[in-house]
Short mmCIF file of C-alpha atoms in Angstrom, two decimals:
data_model
loop_
_atom_site.label_atom_id
_atom_site.label_comp_id
_atom_site.label_asym_id
_atom_site.label_seq_id
_atom_site.Cartn_x
_atom_site.Cartn_y
_atom_site.Cartn_z
CA UNK Z 1268 -15.62 9.22 7.01
CA UNK Z 1269 -15.32 7.64 9.95
CA UNK Z 1270 -12.88 8.92 12.93
CA UNK Z 1271 -10.51 5.78 12.89
CA UNK Z 1272 -10.56 6.57 8.66
CA UNK Z 1273 -10.08 11.22 9.50
CA UNK Z 1274 -6.90 9.45 12.11
CA UNK Z 1275 -5.32 7.38 9.20
CA UNK Z 1276 -5.52 9.59 6.71
CA UNK Z 1277 -3.78 12.41 9.53
CA UNK Z 1278 -1.08 9.77 10.57
CA UNK Z 1279 -0.64 8.43 6.45
CA UNK Z 1280 0.27 12.58 5.07
CA UNK Z 1281 2.29 13.30 8.55
CA UNK Z 1282 4.71 9.70 8.13
CA UNK Z 1283 4.80 10.73 4.91
CA UNK Z 1284 6.00 14.10 4.93
CA UNK Z 1285 7.92 13.10 7.64
CA UNK Z 1286 9.71 10.70 5.26
CA UNK Z 1287 9.85 12.44 2.42
CA UNK Z 1288 11.61 15.63 4.54
CA UNK Z 1289 14.14 12.31 5.96
CA UNK Z 1290 15.76 12.14 2.80
CA UNK Z 1291 15.70 15.32 0.54
CA UNK Z 1292 16.63 18.05 4.37
CA UNK Z 1293 20.28 18.69 3.57
CA UNK Z 1294 21.12 18.70 7.39
CA UNK Z 1295 21.72 15.37 8.46
CA UNK Z 1296 20.62 15.65 12.50
CA UNK Z 1297 17.32 17.40 10.74
CA UNK Z 1298 16.61 14.43 8.86
CA UNK Z 1299 16.71 12.35 11.80
CA UNK Z 1300 14.32 14.11 13.87
CA UNK Z 1301 12.21 14.03 10.53
CA UNK Z 1302 12.95 10.14 10.98
CA UNK Z 1303 11.78 9.98 14.46
CA UNK Z 1304 8.36 11.43 13.60
CA UNK Z 1305 8.50 8.93 10.89
CA UNK Z 1306 8.62 6.04 12.95
CA UNK Z 1307 6.51 6.98 15.61
CA UNK Z 1308 3.70 7.88 13.30
CA UNK Z 1309 4.17 4.36 12.07
CA UNK Z 1310 3.62 3.89 16.21
CA UNK Z 1311 0.80 5.60 15.91
CA UNK Z 1312 -0.46 3.22 12.98
CA UNK Z 1313 -0.05 -0.02 14.93
CA UNK Z 1314 -2.05 0.84 17.56
CA UNK Z 1315 -4.73 2.04 14.70
CA UNK Z 1316 -4.33 -1.48 13.45
CA UNK Z 1317 -4.80 -2.83 17.39
CA UNK Z 1318 -1.66 -4.13 18.34
CA UNK Z 1319 -0.70 -1.96 22.00
CA UNK Z 1320 2.75 -4.39 22.23
CA UNK Z 1321 4.21 -4.16 19.06
CA UNK Z 1322 2.85 0.18 19.86
CA UNK Z 1323 5.25 -0.68 22.49
CA UNK Z 1324 7.93 -2.24 20.50
CA UNK Z 1325 8.39 0.14 17.59
CA UNK Z 1326 8.62 3.14 20.19
CA UNK Z 1327 11.51 1.11 22.44
CA UNK Z 1328 13.48 -0.22 19.75
CA UNK Z 1329 13.27 2.06 16.91
CA UNK Z 1330 11.94 5.42 18.30
CA UNK Z 1331 13.80 4.79 21.21
CA UNK Z 1332 17.60 2.49 20.45
CA UNK Z 1333 17.90 3.09 16.53
CA UNK Z 1334 16.90 6.45 16.15
CA UNK Z 1335 19.41 8.20 18.86
CA UNK Z 1336 21.88 5.86 17.43
CA UNK Z 1337 21.77 6.98 13.95
CA UNK Z 1338 21.99 10.90 15.50
CA UNK Z 1339 24.91 9.64 17.51
CA UNK Z 1340 26.42 8.55 14.24
CA UNK Z 1341 26.04 11.62 12.55
CA UNK Z 1342 27.53 13.66 14.83
CA UNK Z 1343 30.83 12.15 15.31
CA UNK Z 1344 31.11 11.64 11.62
CA UNK Z 1345 29.64 15.80 11.37
CA UNK Z 1346 33.01 16.51 10.72
CA UNK Z 1347 33.95 15.21 6.59
CA UNK Z 1348 30.77 16.75 5.54
CA UNK Z 1349 29.06 19.94 5.59
CA UNK Z 1350 25.78 21.36 5.18
CA UNK Z 1351 26.56 23.28 2.50
CA UNK Z 1352 27.85 20.28 0.45
CA UNK Z 1353 25.43 18.78 -2.43
CA UNK Z 1354 24.23 16.28 -0.05
CA UNK Z 1355 21.82 14.15 -3.39
CA UNK Z 1356 23.98 13.15 -6.47
CA UNK Z 1357 24.00 13.45 -9.18
CA UNK Z 1358 21.55 10.47 -10.31
CA UNK Z 1359 18.61 11.68 -8.15
CA UNK Z 1360 16.67 12.15 -10.85
CA UNK Z 1361 17.15 7.77 -12.17
CA UNK Z 1362 16.82 6.88 -8.66
CA UNK Z 1363 13.36 9.26 -8.48
CA UNK Z 1364 12.46 7.49 -11.41
CA UNK Z 1365 12.78 4.41 -10.08
CA UNK Z 1366 11.39 4.98 -6.82
CA UNK Z 1367 8.65 6.08 -8.57
CA UNK Z 1368 8.66 3.04 -11.20
CA UNK Z 1369 8.14 0.51 -8.02
CA UNK Z 1370 5.78 2.36 -7.06
CA UNK Z 1371 3.37 2.75 -9.56
CA UNK Z 1372 3.70 -1.52 -9.72
CA UNK Z 1373 3.09 -2.01 -5.79
CA UNK Z 1374 -0.07 -0.14 -6.52
CA UNK Z 1375 -1.09 -1.84 -9.65
CA UNK Z 1376 -0.60 -4.90 -7.45
CA UNK Z 1377 -2.67 -3.71 -3.81
CA UNK Z 1378 -5.23 -2.82 -7.11
CA UNK Z 1379 -5.66 -6.03 -8.50
CA UNK Z 1380 -5.58 -7.67 -4.92
CA UNK Z 1381 -8.98 -9.77 -4.07
CA UNK Z 1382 -8.92 -8.63 -0.79
CA UNK Z 1383 -8.15 -5.35 -0.61
CA UNK Z 1384 -11.39 -3.86 0.47
CA UNK Z 1385 -12.36 -5.49 2.98
CA UNK Z 1386 -12.17 -4.74 6.97
CA UNK Z 1387 -10.66 -5.89 9.56
CA UNK Z 1388 -11.44 -9.61 10.96
CA UNK Z 1389 -13.69 -9.05 14.56
CA UNK Z 1390 -12.42 -11.02 17.17
CA UNK Z 1391 -8.66 -9.74 16.78
CA UNK Z 1392 -7.95 -10.19 20.42
CA UNK Z 1393 -4.58 -12.31 20.50
CA UNK Z 1394 -3.20 -11.32 24.10
CA UNK Z 1395 0.42 -10.76 25.22
CA UNK Z 1396 -0.06 -13.84 27.09
CA UNK Z 1397 -0.21 -16.17 23.82
CA UNK Z 1398 2.52 -14.31 22.62
CA UNK Z 1399 4.57 -15.27 24.97
CA UNK Z 1400 4.15 -18.56 25.44
CA UNK Z 1401 4.31 -19.12 21.58
CA UNK Z 1402 7.90 -17.20 21.55
CA UNK Z 1403 9.13 -20.38 24.23
CA UNK Z 1404 6.58 -22.75 22.67
CA UNK Z 1405 8.28 -26.21 21.06
CA UNK Z 1406 5.59 -26.07 18.61
CA UNK Z 1407 5.84 -22.23 18.25
CA UNK Z 1408 8.68 -20.26 17.43
CA UNK Z 1409 11.40 -21.06 19.89
CA UNK Z 1410 13.38 -21.34 17.08
CA UNK Z 1411 12.67 -18.08 15.32
CA UNK Z 1412 12.94 -16.45 18.86
CA UNK Z 1413 16.41 -17.89 19.27
CA UNK Z 1414 17.75 -17.33 15.79
CA UNK Z 1415 17.30 -13.63 16.52
CA UNK Z 1416 18.81 -13.44 19.81
CA UNK Z 1417 22.12 -15.69 17.86
CA UNK Z 1418 21.65 -13.09 15.71
CA UNK Z 1419 21.49 -10.02 18.18
CA UNK Z 1420 24.80 -11.32 19.91
CA UNK Z 1421 26.64 -12.03 16.74
CA UNK Z 1422 25.76 -8.49 15.37
CA UNK Z 1423 27.22 -7.01 18.69
CA UNK Z 1424 30.10 -8.64 19.63
CA UNK Z 1425 30.45 -7.99 14.83
CA UNK Z 1426 30.23 -4.08 15.89
CA UNK Z 1427 32.51 -3.54 18.62
CA UNK Z 1428 34.68 -5.37 16.96
CA UNK Z 1429 34.56 -3.09 13.81
CA UNK Z 1430 34.04 0.22 15.78
CA UNK Z 1431 37.12 -0.73 17.64
CA UNK Z 1432 40.26 2.10 17.60
CA UNK Z 1433 42.70 1.32 15.24
CA UNK Z 1434 45.58 -0.03 16.82
CA UNK Z 1435 49.10 0.79 15.59
CA UNK Z 1436 49.75 -0.65 12.51
CA UNK Z 1437 46.34 -0.08 10.80
CA UNK N 210 -13.83 1.68 8.81
CA UNK N 211 -10.58 1.72 7.17
CA UNK N 212 -9.65 0.28 4.04
CA UNK N 213 -7.53 -2.80 4.28
CA UNK N 214 -5.78 -1.31 0.00
CA UNK N 215 -4.91 1.43 2.56
CA UNK N 216 -2.60 0.68 4.35
CA UNK N 217 -0.96 -1.20 1.15
CA UNK N 218 -1.20 2.03 -1.21
CA UNK N 219 0.59 3.64 2.21
CA UNK N 220 3.13 1.06 3.04
CA UNK N 221 3.89 1.49 -1.37
CA UNK N 222 4.25 5.41 -1.32
CA UNK N 223 6.68 4.93 2.42
CA UNK N 224 8.95 2.14 0.59
CA UNK N 225 9.05 3.72 -2.46
CA UNK N 226 10.84 7.33 -0.45
CA UNK N 227 12.84 5.19 1.23
CA UNK N 228 14.04 3.18 -2.06
CA UNK N 229 14.62 7.21 -3.02
CA UNK N 230 16.08 7.88 -0.21
CA UNK N 231 19.30 4.71 -0.18
CA UNK N 232 19.43 5.67 -3.62
CA UNK N 233 19.95 9.35 -4.69
CA UNK N 234 21.83 9.84 -0.22
CA UNK N 235 25.69 10.36 -0.76
CA UNK N 236 26.29 10.42 3.11
CA UNK N 237 26.51 6.85 4.56
CA UNK N 238 24.40 7.62 7.17
CA UNK N 239 21.12 8.71 5.89
CA UNK N 240 21.12 5.37 3.56
CA UNK N 241 20.19 3.81 6.51
CA UNK N 242 18.29 6.25 7.30
CA UNK N 243 16.28 5.42 4.22
CA UNK N 244 17.21 1.73 5.23
CA UNK N 245 15.13 1.65 8.38
CA UNK N 246 11.59 3.40 6.16
CA UNK N 247 11.83 0.29 4.21
CA UNK N 248 11.83 -1.82 7.17
CA UNK N 249 9.11 0.17 8.46
CA UNK N 250 6.82 -0.15 5.32
CA UNK N 251 6.98 -3.95 4.83
CA UNK N 252 6.55 -4.01 8.92
CA UNK N 253 3.50 -1.74 8.43
CA UNK N 254 2.62 -4.60 5.66
CA UNK N 255 2.70 -6.66 7.65
CA UNK N 256 0.83 -5.85 10.64
CA UNK N 257 -1.74 -4.86 8.81
CA UNK N 258 -2.20 -8.04 6.10
CA UNK N 259 -1.53 -9.73 9.68
CA UNK N 260 -5.07 -7.94 11.72
CA UNK N 261 -7.21 -7.56 8.09
CA UNK N 262 -6.77 -11.84 7.32
CA UNK N 263 -4.78 -13.94 9.65
CA UNK N 264 -5.78 -12.59 13.16
CA UNK N 265 -6.43 -14.90 15.15
CA UNK N 266 -2.95 -16.51 14.64
CA UNK N 267 0.16 -14.81 16.16
CA UNK N 268 2.62 -15.97 13.48
CA UNK N 269 1.72 -12.48 11.80
CA UNK N 270 3.57 -10.75 15.09
CA UNK N 271 6.40 -13.26 14.89
CA UNK N 272 7.12 -12.36 11.97
CA UNK N 273 7.43 -8.62 12.76
CA UNK N 274 9.27 -9.29 15.98
CA UNK N 275 11.53 -11.23 14.08
CA UNK N 276 12.21 -8.64 11.21
CA UNK N 277 12.68 -5.57 14.70
CA UNK N 278 15.04 -7.88 15.83
CA UNK N 279 17.15 -8.04 12.35
CA UNK N 280 16.43 -4.61 12.06
CA UNK N 281 18.27 -3.70 15.17
CA UNK N 282 21.40 -5.57 14.69
CA UNK N 283 21.51 -4.31 10.78
CA UNK N 284 21.57 -0.84 11.84
CA UNK N 285 24.62 -1.85 14.41
CA UNK N 286 26.85 -3.51 12.38
CA UNK N 287 25.99 -0.72 9.85
CA UNK N 288 27.12 1.68 11.51
CA UNK N 289 29.98 0.42 13.11
CA UNK N 290 31.90 -0.06 9.77
CA UNK N 291 30.09 3.67 9.04
CA UNK N 292 32.34 4.97 11.87
CA UNK N 293 35.36 2.50 11.65
CA UNK N 294 35.27 4.09 8.30
CA UNK N 295 35.30 7.30 8.98
CA UNK N 296 38.68 6.76 11.18
CA UNK N 297 40.23 5.36 8.76
CA UNK N 298 39.72 7.55 5.98
CA UNK N 299 37.72 10.73 7.68
CA UNK N 300 34.58 9.90 5.00
CA UNK N 301 31.33 9.19 5.74
CA UNK N 302 30.26 10.08 1.06
CA UNK N 303 29.83 6.73 -0.14
CA UNK N 304 30.72 7.89 -3.92
CA UNK N 305 34.90 7.97 -1.96
CA UNK N 306 34.73 5.03 -0.59
CA UNK N 307 36.10 3.18 -3.36
CA UNK N 308 38.61 1.03 -2.65
CA UNK N 309 37.50 -2.42 -3.66
CA UNK N 310 35.58 -0.85 -7.86
CA UNK N 311 37.38 -2.57 -10.30
#
């Protein structure tokens, strides 16, 4: 067992336990906090995959923005669903079965993958400046970059419209 | 050295956990949390494949950045919808939001 393997196993265990708590814990605010732990575990795995930039992006967007947004929404809508109400619907057994079947299928595919046991490529270092240039390069990825920006603007305007206080007569 | 299959196995397990959350939870915000878990499993898969098979070009990283942007947009619109429904019908339980059920 090498050091990266030990780090991977510990992080994977923490991430999986946190994810299980997210979907089972009855109090939604606690579920949000467990979600932060799970997302942080993913960020650690990004560092282990030697991409520090995406780890920072993961912390800045997922933990900083999305998780906080979700917790605030939980607090805004708290009064309607008390923590003693059942949080899991009647079909939870069938849902668990479906999830297990999908996981088994994915694991079968993973076990049959030809490259499954190989190690990482040696010269992986892709510089941050190369990524920045490729994102605005006409021969690079300027189209997905611009489409993503337009999508973000549309989503922001749309969510403001949807969440606006209903006017008289609605 | 961590084999590629370890990352893929973890991502599969994380995806299944998120799927269970989406299917079994009653609260709409908890369903969004499950979707976030699934998207993160996909991102982990993409980055692992990029690092182990194609780390000499940038396509995998750009793919992950686009997924992140789409996830942010999806959460913003989803939470706006949930808050709007909460304002009009005073519920966030998906079983009670059945106006369109036929």
